[in-house]
Amino acid sequence: MAEPISPQFSADSSEQIQDSPLDGVDPNSPLEAATPAAVNRSGKARQLLGMKGAEAGETSIWKIRLQLMKPITWIPLIWGVVCGAASSGGYTWTLENVLLAAACMLLSGPLLTGYTQTLNDFYDRDIDAINEPYRPIPSGAISVPQVVVQILVLLGAGLGVAYLLDVWAGHEFPTIAVLALGGCFISYIYSAPPLKLKKNGWLGNYALGASYIALPWWAGHALFGDLNPTIVVLTLFYSLSGLGIAVVNDFKSVEGDRQLGLKSLPVMFGIGTAAWICVLMIDVFQSGVAAYLISIHQNLYAVILILLIIPQITFQDMYFLRNPVENDVKYQASAQPFLVFGMLVTALALGHAGV
C-alpha cells in the first residue's frame, strides 16, 4: 500500500510501469538488438526511484538506501511547499527566501518523506514480499538493523532541520518543528501496529492525502507568513481530493492487501465501486475549493481551477474507470499534473486575496 508523511510528509506513492518498452517494436527492426539494454536501464531507473516494476540485484548500499527513500514520492511534497509559500502572500524572490524554501523542500522531501518511506517499507516487509518482492528488505539487499539506522538518522536530521528553519525564520513558536514532529507521528501510526492506520482505507488514505497536500502546504505557508485557521481548514478540505489520489495507489496491491487483511477501499467495496469513490472524491472536493474561491471573489482563479478539473474527468473516463488496475499509472501520469497545477492556482488565489 502507500504511506504518509511529514511537512511532506508522504506515503507510499510507488508506481508501476504498465507498458513494456517492447510494445509495438517490430522483431525484424534494428531496434530489437538494442532492446535488452534499454529494458535493463529502465529497470535500474525504476529501482533507484523506488517505483513498482523494478528489478532486484543492486549491490551499492547507497543506491539501496536511496531506493528505500523512494525519490519518486518526494515531488508532490516539494510542490506542497511551493503552494504554501504562494498562499502566504509573503514570499519574495530574494536569495534568503530561495534558500529558506530550498531548505524546507529538503526537509519535506528527502529527509522526512525519506523517513516515512523507509519506515513504511520496514513495517510492510511482509506485504512487499507478496506485492513487490524486489524491494530492498524482502529481497535481502539490506539488513533490518541497517534499515533501523536509516530511519533514525533521517528522523533526527529532519527534526533538526525543522528546528533550524524556525530559528532562521525568527519564529517565537517553533511552528515548523511542531509540524515536522506531528507529521512523523502520523507516519509512525500509519505504518506501525497497533494502530496501523493503513489497515483502514478511509483513515489511512486520508492521512496519506493530508500528507501530500495539507502538511507541506502548512510548512511553506508558516515559513513566509502566519498559518491561520482558514488555511488549515481549507487545505484539510482539499486533502479529501488527496484521499481519492491515495486510493489510486491501492488498486495495484489488492491481492496482497486481501491476503493480509488490510481494508483498502478496493478490498472493501470491490474494484468498480472503489474506482467511482476515488474519482468522485478527486472531482467533488476540487470543485468545492473552486466554489470557495468564487465566494472570496477570486473568480478568475476559480475558472482556471475548474478548467483544470475538466481534463481530469476526461482521463478518468478514458483510462481509470475502464480498468483501474491496469490503467492506474497511465491515469496518474495523464491527470495528476492538472491536479497539482490546480493546487498552485488555489494557492496564488489565497495569497492574492490575503486569506
XYZ file of N, CA and C in Angstrom, residues 59-289:
693
model
N 23.711 -3.707 -5.795
C 24.649 -4.057 -4.730
C 25.197 -2.854 -3.979
N 25.119 -1.658 -4.554
C 25.599 -0.459 -3.874
C 24.681 -0.130 -2.706
N 25.230 -0.100 -1.486
C 24.400 0.148 -0.312
C 23.764 1.531 -0.357
N 24.441 2.516 -0.967
C 23.877 3.862 -1.021
C 22.722 3.944 -2.008
N 22.838 3.217 -3.099
C 21.707 3.174 -4.034
C 20.527 2.429 -3.422
N 20.816 1.393 -2.642
C 19.752 0.656 -1.959
C 19.065 1.548 -0.939
N 19.854 2.326 -0.201
C 19.258 3.250 0.777
C 18.395 4.298 0.078
N 18.849 4.793 -1.065
C 18.064 5.762 -1.831
C 16.769 5.125 -2.326
N 16.859 3.874 -2.761
C 15.663 3.171 -3.217
C 14.633 3.078 -2.101
N 15.078 2.813 -0.872
C 14.168 2.760 0.269
C 13.456 4.099 0.483
N 14.133 5.197 0.178
C 13.565 6.528 0.394
C 12.606 6.946 -0.720
N 12.539 6.170 -1.797
C 11.609 6.383 -2.913
C 11.589 7.837 -3.406
N 12.644 8.275 -4.088
C 12.699 9.667 -4.565
C 11.494 10.084 -5.399
N 10.853 9.134 -6.077
C 9.690 9.491 -6.902
C 8.578 10.115 -6.064
N 8.559 9.806 -4.750
C 7.485 10.314 -3.892
C 7.797 11.685 -3.298
N 9.008 12.192 -3.482
C 9.349 13.489 -2.904
C 8.686 14.643 -3.637
N 8.406 14.459 -4.906
C 7.973 15.574 -5.762
C 6.688 16.244 -5.273
N 5.620 15.485 -4.945
C 4.393 16.160 -4.506
C 4.582 16.978 -3.235
N 5.435 16.516 -2.339
C 5.639 17.235 -1.086
C 6.424 18.518 -1.296
N 7.401 18.450 -2.189
C 8.154 19.654 -2.552
C 7.215 20.679 -3.185
N 6.308 20.183 -4.024
C 5.318 21.071 -4.650
C 4.401 21.686 -3.597
N 4.066 20.914 -2.568
C 3.229 21.443 -1.492
C 3.879 22.620 -0.793
N 5.192 22.576 -0.611
C 5.909 23.705 -0.017
C 5.780 24.933 -0.909
N 5.900 24.738 -2.218
C 5.733 25.848 -3.168
C 4.348 26.475 -3.012
N 3.323 25.631 -2.901
C 1.951 26.138 -2.751
C 1.799 26.924 -1.453
N 2.393 26.403 -0.374
C 2.314 27.118 0.891
C 2.983 28.480 0.832
N 4.144 28.549 0.188
C 4.830 29.832 0.045
C 3.974 30.812 -0.754
N 3.308 30.282 -1.804
C 2.460 31.146 -2.636
C 1.245 31.649 -1.855
N 0.630 30.777 -1.070
C -0.587 31.184 -0.349
C -0.283 32.138 0.794
N 0.956 32.159 1.269
C 1.306 33.040 2.386
C 1.217 34.508 1.999
N 1.422 34.802 0.717
C 1.432 36.183 0.267
C 2.679 36.936 0.681
N 3.618 36.232 1.365
C 4.794 36.914 1.870
C 6.084 36.512 1.210
N 5.991 35.638 0.213
C 7.215 35.185 -0.445
C 7.668 36.214 -1.475
N 8.930 36.570 -1.414
C 9.534 37.435 -2.428
C 10.799 36.760 -2.931
N 11.212 37.115 -4.141
C 12.333 36.442 -4.781
C 13.658 37.054 -4.347
N 13.993 36.811 -3.085
C 15.307 37.195 -2.577
C 16.131 35.928 -2.391
N 17.445 36.082 -2.319
C 18.315 34.922 -2.144
C 17.994 34.194 -0.840
N 17.758 34.956 0.224
C 17.459 34.316 1.507
C 16.172 33.497 1.437
N 15.145 34.039 0.791
C 13.887 33.302 0.684
C 14.028 32.054 -0.180
N 14.808 32.158 -1.234
C 15.060 30.982 -2.065
C 15.751 29.892 -1.251
N 16.730 30.270 -0.449
C 17.442 29.294 0.383
C 16.528 28.716 1.461
N 15.670 29.560 2.045
C 14.699 29.076 3.028
C 13.762 28.054 2.403
N 13.238 28.364 1.228
C 12.325 27.454 0.545
C 13.029 26.143 0.195
N 14.279 26.251 -0.277
C 15.025 25.050 -0.639
C 15.260 24.164 0.581
N 15.559 24.784 1.730
C 15.758 24.008 2.956
C 14.469 23.334 3.390
N 13.345 24.019 3.225
C 12.045 23.426 3.571
C 11.713 22.272 2.628
N 12.088 22.397 1.361
C 11.896 21.300 0.408
C 12.769 20.101 0.762
N 14.013 20.375 1.201
C 14.880 19.295 1.668
C 14.246 18.580 2.847
N 13.684 19.354 3.759
C 13.003 18.784 4.914
C 11.831 17.922 4.494
N 10.980 18.467 3.634
C 9.749 17.779 3.256
C 9.985 16.586 2.356
N 10.984 16.675 1.477
C 11.217 15.600 0.524
C 12.210 14.566 1.010
N 13.511 14.754 0.736
C 14.489 13.713 1.055
C 14.511 13.282 2.509
N 14.372 14.217 3.458
C 14.529 13.839 4.860
C 13.281 13.176 5.426
N 12.161 13.900 5.497
C 11.011 13.335 6.190
C 10.154 12.432 5.312
N 10.083 12.702 4.008
C 9.431 11.723 3.147
C 10.299 10.479 3.057
N 11.610 10.679 3.008
C 12.517 9.539 3.021
C 12.363 8.716 4.289
N 12.234 9.396 5.437
C 11.971 8.712 6.703
C 10.676 7.908 6.634
N 9.629 8.550 6.126
C 8.316 7.904 6.051
C 8.352 6.665 5.170
N 8.973 6.788 4.003
C 9.003 5.677 3.063
C 9.837 4.509 3.602
N 10.958 4.833 4.245
C 11.792 3.779 4.825
C 11.059 3.085 5.962
N 10.389 3.874 6.801
C 9.598 3.311 7.900
C 8.491 2.411 7.364
N 7.833 2.866 6.305
C 6.745 2.082 5.737
C 7.258 0.751 5.172
N 8.402 0.809 4.494
C 8.979 -0.426 3.965
C 9.357 -1.386 5.092
N 9.828 -0.833 6.205
C 10.192 -1.665 7.352
C 8.978 -2.436 7.864
N 7.856 -1.745 8.024
C 6.664 -2.399 8.554
C 5.865 -3.146 7.483
N 6.190 -2.877 6.210
C 5.469 -3.527 5.113
C 6.265 -4.669 4.480
N 7.320 -5.122 5.168
C 8.178 -6.114 4.509
C 7.436 -7.416 4.199
N 6.410 -7.761 4.990
C 5.647 -8.982 4.707
C 4.770 -8.818 3.470
N 4.075 -7.675 3.375
C 3.200 -7.463 2.211
C 4.037 -7.218 0.958
N 5.204 -6.572 1.114
C 6.070 -6.369 -0.045
C 6.622 -7.697 -0.567
N 6.770 -8.669 0.311
C 7.223 -9.991 -0.131
C 6.223 -10.619 -1.094
N 4.945 -10.166 -1.017
C 3.904 -10.655 -1.927
C 3.780 -9.752 -3.146
N 3.673 -8.431 -2.901
C 3.386 -7.490 -3.990
C 4.635 -7.016 -4.731
N 5.731 -6.782 -3.995
C 6.946 -6.225 -4.578
C 8.175 -6.920 -3.991
N 8.383 -8.187 -4.314
C 9.475 -8.953 -3.696
C 10.872 -8.439 -4.039
N 10.969 -7.560 -5.032
C 12.262 -6.996 -5.400
C 12.652 -5.816 -4.508
N 11.750 -5.361 -3.613
C 12.080 -4.262 -2.728
C 13.288 -4.629 -1.877
N 14.049 -3.653 -1.395
C 15.322 -3.946 -0.722
C 15.226 -4.896 0.466
N 14.208 -4.726 1.313
C 14.151 -5.567 2.517
C 13.746 -7.002 2.196
N 12.604 -7.242 1.510
C 12.249 -8.644 1.235
C 13.244 -9.353 0.320
N 13.956 -8.600 -0.519
C 14.927 -9.241 -1.407
C 16.240 -9.560 -0.693
N 16.414 -9.049 0.547
C 17.635 -9.286 1.298
C 18.784 -8.377 0.916
N 18.513 -7.328 0.141
C 19.588 -6.425 -0.293
C 20.132 -5.580 0.850
N 19.334 -5.398 1.907
C 19.758 -4.613 3.068
C 19.215 -5.298 4.306
N 19.965 -5.241 5.398
C 19.548 -5.925 6.617
C 18.596 -5.055 7.423
N 17.814 -5.679 8.287
C 16.882 -4.940 9.130
C 17.596 -3.943 10.039
N 18.705 -4.291 10.701
C 19.410 -3.277 11.512
C 19.872 -2.065 10.699
N 20.300 -2.281 9.462
C 20.705 -1.158 8.613
C 19.513 -0.259 8.307
N 18.353 -0.858 8.123
C 17.144 -0.075 7.858
C 16.768 0.753 9.081
N 16.869 0.169 10.268
C 16.540 0.891 11.500
C 17.455 2.097 11.672
N 18.742 1.933 11.403
C 19.683 3.062 11.485
C 19.274 4.161 10.511
N 18.885 3.788 9.296
C 18.478 4.782 8.302
C 17.248 5.553 8.777
N 16.284 4.854 9.354
C 15.074 5.506 9.868
C 15.445 6.546 10.921
N 16.302 6.172 11.863
C 16.661 7.072 12.959
C 17.466 8.269 12.472
N 18.365 8.050 11.540
C 19.180 9.160 11.001
C 18.299 10.163 10.269
N 17.390 9.669 9.418
C 16.506 10.577 8.672
C 15.571 11.326 9.614
N 15.061 10.644 10.634
C 14.179 11.289 11.606
C 14.926 12.396 12.351
N 16.105 12.086 12.855
C 16.878 13.089 13.589
C 17.265 14.275 12.721
N 17.696 13.995 11.483
C 18.082 15.078 10.579
C 16.884 15.951 10.228
N 15.727 15.320 9.999
C 14.530 16.077 9.659
C 14.084 16.998 10.777
N 14.048 16.495 12.005
C 13.628 17.329 13.133
C 14.646 18.437 13.386
N 15.926 18.129 13.180
C 16.954 19.153 13.352
C 16.813 20.280 12.340
N 16.598 19.940 11.074
C 16.422 20.955 10.042
C 15.154 21.774 10.301
N 14.092 21.119 10.759
C 12.846 21.840 11.057
C 13.071 22.900 12.137
N 13.796 22.530 13.189
C 14.076 23.495 14.258
C 14.944 24.653 13.739
N 15.943 24.329 12.932
C 16.805 25.377 12.382
C 16.015 26.327 11.476
N 15.024 25.803 10.756
C 14.180 26.665 9.928
C 13.395 27.654 10.784
N 12.889 27.188 11.926
C 12.188 28.100 12.838
C 13.118 29.203 13.326
N 14.343 28.833 13.688
C 15.314 29.827 14.158
C 15.634 30.809 13.044
N 15.866 30.278 11.839
C 16.205 31.110 10.684
C 15.081 32.093 10.358
N 13.833 31.610 10.437
C 12.689 32.459 10.107
C 12.303 33.393 11.248
N 12.933 33.236 12.407
C 12.635 34.116 13.536
C 11.320 33.806 14.222
N 10.876 32.561 14.194
C 9.610 32.196 14.833
C 9.744 32.192 16.360
N 8.816 32.850 17.049
C 8.793 32.764 18.505
C 8.313 31.380 18.943
N 7.345 30.828 18.212
C 6.871 29.466 18.461
C 7.423 28.574 17.358
N 7.979 27.400 17.694
C 8.619 26.552 16.678
C 7.610 25.831 15.783
N 6.929 26.584 14.935
C 5.838 26.035 14.126
C 6.298 24.905 13.215
N 7.404 25.112 12.508
C 7.881 24.101 11.565
C 8.273 22.822 12.304
N 8.940 22.969 13.449
C 9.344 21.799 14.229
C 8.127 21.021 14.717
N 7.093 21.725 15.142
C 5.875 21.050 15.605
C 5.194 20.321 14.452
N 5.138 20.969 13.285
C 4.557 20.310 12.117
C 5.352 19.065 11.742
N 6.673 19.179 11.803
C 7.515 18.029 11.470
C 7.298 16.894 12.454
N 7.239 17.223 13.722
C 7.036 16.200 14.748
C 5.668 15.545 14.584
N 4.651 16.359 14.311
C 3.309 15.806 14.088
C 3.261 14.914 12.860
N 3.915 15.346 11.786
C 3.947 14.528 10.575
C 4.649 13.201 10.796
N 5.749 13.244 11.562
C 6.477 11.995 11.853
C 5.621 11.046 12.683
N 4.851 11.601 13.611
C 3.962 10.770 14.426
C 2.886 10.121 13.562
N 2.301 10.904 12.647
C 1.288 10.347 11.748
C 1.900 9.250 10.886
N 3.112 9.477 10.419
C 3.795 8.466 9.621
C 3.945 7.164 10.398
N 4.298 7.307 11.676
C 4.506 6.114 12.500
C 3.202 5.348 12.706
N 2.139 6.041 13.105
C 0.891 5.317 13.376
C 0.215 4.850 12.086
N 0.581 5.434 10.960
C 0.082 4.962 9.679
C 0.635 3.577 9.360
N 1.919 3.384 9.625
C 2.594 2.157 9.218
C 2.695 1.108 10.309
N 2.811 1.550 11.566
C 3.185 0.639 12.647
C 1.972 0.156 13.438
N 2.001 -1.091 13.897
C 0.980 -1.558 14.832
C 1.199 -0.885 16.193
N 0.162 -0.790 17.046
C -1.145 -1.432 16.862
C -2.144 -0.624 16.035
N -1.947 0.693 15.892
C -2.938 1.497 15.167
C -2.919 1.201 13.673
N -1.741 1.279 13.065
C -1.560 0.983 11.634
C -2.750 1.498 10.823
N -2.815 2.813 10.681
C -3.954 3.446 10.016
C -4.213 2.888 8.628
N -3.182 2.408 7.967
C -3.342 1.926 6.597
C -4.213 0.679 6.529
N -4.498 0.073 7.667
C -5.418 -1.066 7.663
C -6.829 -0.619 7.293
N -7.120 0.658 7.545
C -8.448 1.201 7.260
C -8.351 2.103 6.034
N -9.091 1.762 4.984
C -8.989 2.500 3.731
C -9.337 3.971 3.848
N -10.263 4.316 4.753
C -10.649 5.719 4.892
C -9.614 6.500 5.690
N -9.304 6.026 6.902
C -8.355 6.745 7.752
C -6.967 6.793 7.124
N -6.519 5.649 6.621
C -5.183 5.592 6.050
C -5.034 6.482 4.842
N -5.998 6.444 3.954
C -5.886 7.241 2.737
C -6.071 8.728 3.009
N -6.874 9.078 4.042
C -6.968 10.494 4.360
C -5.656 11.001 4.967
N -5.049 10.171 5.826
C -3.738 10.543 6.364
C -2.747 10.748 5.228
N -2.850 9.884 4.231
C -1.970 9.992 3.072
C -2.263 11.259 2.273
N -3.552 11.527 2.032
C -3.931 12.718 1.273
C -3.509 13.998 1.962
N -3.698 14.039 3.292
C -3.308 15.237 4.040
C -1.795 15.410 4.033
N -1.080 14.287 4.005
C 0.372 14.385 3.991
C 0.875 14.936 2.665
N 0.141 14.691 1.593
C 0.525 15.220 0.288
C 0.180 16.702 0.151
N -0.952 17.088 0.705
C -1.461 18.430 0.439
C -1.313 19.356 1.645
N -1.923 18.991 2.782
C -2.000 19.938 3.898
C -0.659 20.172 4.593
N 0.043 19.119 4.977
C 1.243 19.300 5.800
C 2.344 20.110 5.112
N 2.724 19.771 3.888
C 3.768 20.605 3.266
C 3.271 22.018 2.970
N 1.984 22.137 2.675
C 1.397 23.459 2.440
C 1.532 24.302 3.709
N 1.178 23.717 4.863
C 1.297 24.439 6.131
C 2.743 24.865 6.388
N 3.679 23.961 6.111
C 5.092 24.276 6.355
C 5.542 25.468 5.511
N 5.209 25.449 4.211
C 5.596 26.549 3.336
C 4.913 27.856 3.716
N 3.644 27.774 4.091
C 2.901 28.973 4.476
C 3.471 29.559 5.767
N 3.735 28.695 6.758
C 4.245 29.162 8.047
C 5.632 29.765 7.917
N 6.390 29.319 6.929
C 7.750 29.812 6.754
C 7.768 31.265 6.293
N 6.757 31.653 5.497
C 6.754 33.004 4.912
C 5.556 33.842 5.343
N 4.701 33.306 6.195
C 3.535 34.044 6.650
C 3.038 33.475 7.961
N 1.800 33.811 8.308
C 1.198 33.319 9.543
C 0.183 32.233 9.202
N 0.419 31.030 9.711
C -0.507 29.926 9.483
C -1.771 30.180 10.289
N -2.912 30.265 9.604
C -4.161 30.631 10.272
C -5.217 29.548 10.072
N -6.311 29.585 10.858
C -7.339 28.543 10.786
C -7.951 28.384 9.397
N -8.100 29.468 8.644
C -8.702 29.362 7.307
C -7.849 28.491 6.396
N -6.543 28.715 6.403
C -5.642 27.907 5.577
C -5.655 26.454 6.046
N -5.653 26.252 7.357
C -5.662 24.889 7.891
C -6.911 24.138 7.442
N -8.079 24.755 7.616
C -9.337 24.080 7.279
C -9.446 23.861 5.775
N -9.091 24.869 4.981
C -9.229 24.746 3.535
C -8.317 23.654 2.980
N -7.093 23.580 3.477
C -6.182 22.551 2.967
C -6.584 21.159 3.445
N -7.160 21.056 4.630
C -7.687 19.757 5.076
C -8.867 19.336 4.197
N -9.680 20.315 3.791
C -10.776 20.033 2.858
C -10.216 19.585 1.509
N -9.213 20.306 1.034
C -8.564 19.963 -0.240
C -7.963 18.556 -0.168
N -7.506 18.179 1.026
C -6.870 16.873 1.205
C -7.833 15.710 0.969
N -9.131 15.972 0.986
C -10.084 14.916 0.661
C -9.968 14.520 -0.808
N -9.526 15.466 -1.663
C -9.173 15.084 -3.033
C -7.930 14.199 -3.020
N -7.003 14.527 -2.114
C -5.815 13.698 -1.959
C -6.161 12.289 -1.497
N -7.234 12.149 -0.715
C -7.696 10.816 -0.330
C -8.016 10.000 -1.579
N -8.700 10.646 -2.532
C -9.017 9.953 -3.778
C -7.768 9.540 -4.536
N -6.758 10.420 -4.572
C -5.497 10.088 -5.236
C -4.824 8.916 -4.538
N -4.882 8.905 -3.194
C -4.261 7.815 -2.444
C -4.914 6.477 -2.771
N -6.228 6.493 -3.005
C -6.930 5.248 -3.328
C -6.405 4.668 -4.641
N -6.006 5.526 -5.578
C -5.481 5.040 -6.860
C -4.332 4.064 -6.625
N -3.510 4.356 -5.630
C -2.354 3.517 -5.359
C -2.724 2.149 -4.789
N -3.956 2.026 -4.260
C -4.361 0.761 -3.630
C -4.727 -0.316 -4.639
N -5.042 0.072 -5.868
C -5.506 -0.926 -6.835
C -4.394 -1.900 -7.207
N -3.145 -1.443 -7.170
C -2.047 -2.325 -7.546
C -1.731 -3.349 -6.466
N -2.292 -3.153 -5.252
C -1.952 -4.019 -4.125
C -3.139 -4.820 -3.620
N -4.185 -4.932 -4.427
C -5.419 -5.549 -3.960
C -5.186 -6.959 -3.434
N -4.453 -7.768 -4.178
C -4.295 -9.174 -3.795
C -3.531 -9.306 -2.482
N -2.427 -8.586 -2.365
C -1.660 -8.650 -1.129
C -2.433 -8.088 0.051
N -3.172 -6.972 -0.159
C -3.980 -6.392 0.909
C -5.040 -7.375 1.380
N -5.663 -8.048 0.434
C -6.713 -9.018 0.782
C -6.141 -10.165 1.601
N -4.988 -10.665 1.196
C -4.369 -11.788 1.905
C -3.972 -11.423 3.327
N -3.529 -10.170 3.534
C -3.063 -9.752 4.854
C -4.133 -9.033 5.666
N -5.362 -8.978 5.147
C -6.467 -8.402 5.900
C -6.478 -6.895 5.981
N -5.794 -6.204 5.058
C -5.825 -4.745 5.033
C -7.098 -4.287 4.316
N -7.840 -3.397 4.954
C -9.142 -2.990 4.427
C -9.013 -1.749 3.543
N -8.340 -1.898 2.445
C -8.302 -0.818 1.466
C -9.672 -0.709 0.817
N -9.942 0.433 0.174
C -11.252 0.605 -0.449
C -11.523 -0.418 -1.545
N -10.540 -0.764 -2.411
C -10.814 -1.805 -3.403
C -11.134 -3.159 -2.774
N -10.540 -3.456 -1.621
C -10.854 -4.710 -0.934
C -12.250 -4.641 -0.336
N -12.603 -3.515 0.287
C -13.892 -3.392 0.973
C -15.073 -3.299 0.012
N -14.908 -2.522 -1.067
C -16.042 -2.223 -1.936
C -15.979 -2.890 -3.293
N -14.854 -3.498 -3.621
C -14.691 -4.054 -4.952
C -14.053 -3.032 -5.876
N -13.486 -3.517 -6.973
C -12.727 -2.660 -7.885
C -13.590 -1.548 -8.478
N -14.752 -1.896 -9.008
C -15.576 -0.913 -9.707
C -16.083 0.190 -8.796
N -16.663 -0.189 -7.655
C -17.204 0.807 -6.723
C -16.093 1.695 -6.168
N -14.967 1.082 -5.813
C -13.858 1.867 -5.277
C -13.339 2.869 -6.303
N -13.343 2.502 -7.573
C -12.897 3.425 -8.618
C -13.810 4.653 -8.674
N -15.116 4.429 -8.554
C -16.049 5.553 -8.565
C -15.890 6.429 -7.320
N -15.707 5.810 -6.156
C -15.456 6.586 -4.938
C -14.223 7.455 -5.127
N -13.199 6.872 -5.705
C -11.930 7.566 -5.930
C -12.128 8.813 -6.792
N -12.753 8.670 -7.954
C -12.870 9.808 -8.864
C -13.820 10.870 -8.319
N -14.867 10.449 -7.610
C -15.790 11.434 -7.033
C -15.095 12.263 -5.956
N -14.265 11.611 -5.136
C -13.518 12.358 -4.128
C -12.600 13.382 -4.797
N -11.923 12.966 -5.833
C -10.988 13.865 -6.523
C -11.718 15.068 -7.107
N -12.845 14.821 -7.764
C -13.533 15.884 -8.503
C -14.382 16.786 -7.613
N -15.137 16.185 -6.693
C -16.086 16.951 -5.882
C -15.358 17.956 -4.983
N -14.279 17.522 -4.344
C -13.627 18.419 -3.389
C -12.785 19.487 -4.079
N -12.257 19.185 -5.248
C -11.630 20.264 -6.022
C -12.681 21.292 -6.436
N -13.852 20.821 -6.813
C -14.935 21.737 -7.191
C -15.371 22.575 -5.999
N -15.365 21.965 -4.808
C -15.697 22.721 -3.597
C -14.703 23.842 -3.339
N -13.434 23.581 -3.605
C -12.410 24.622 -3.448
C -12.655 25.741 -4.456
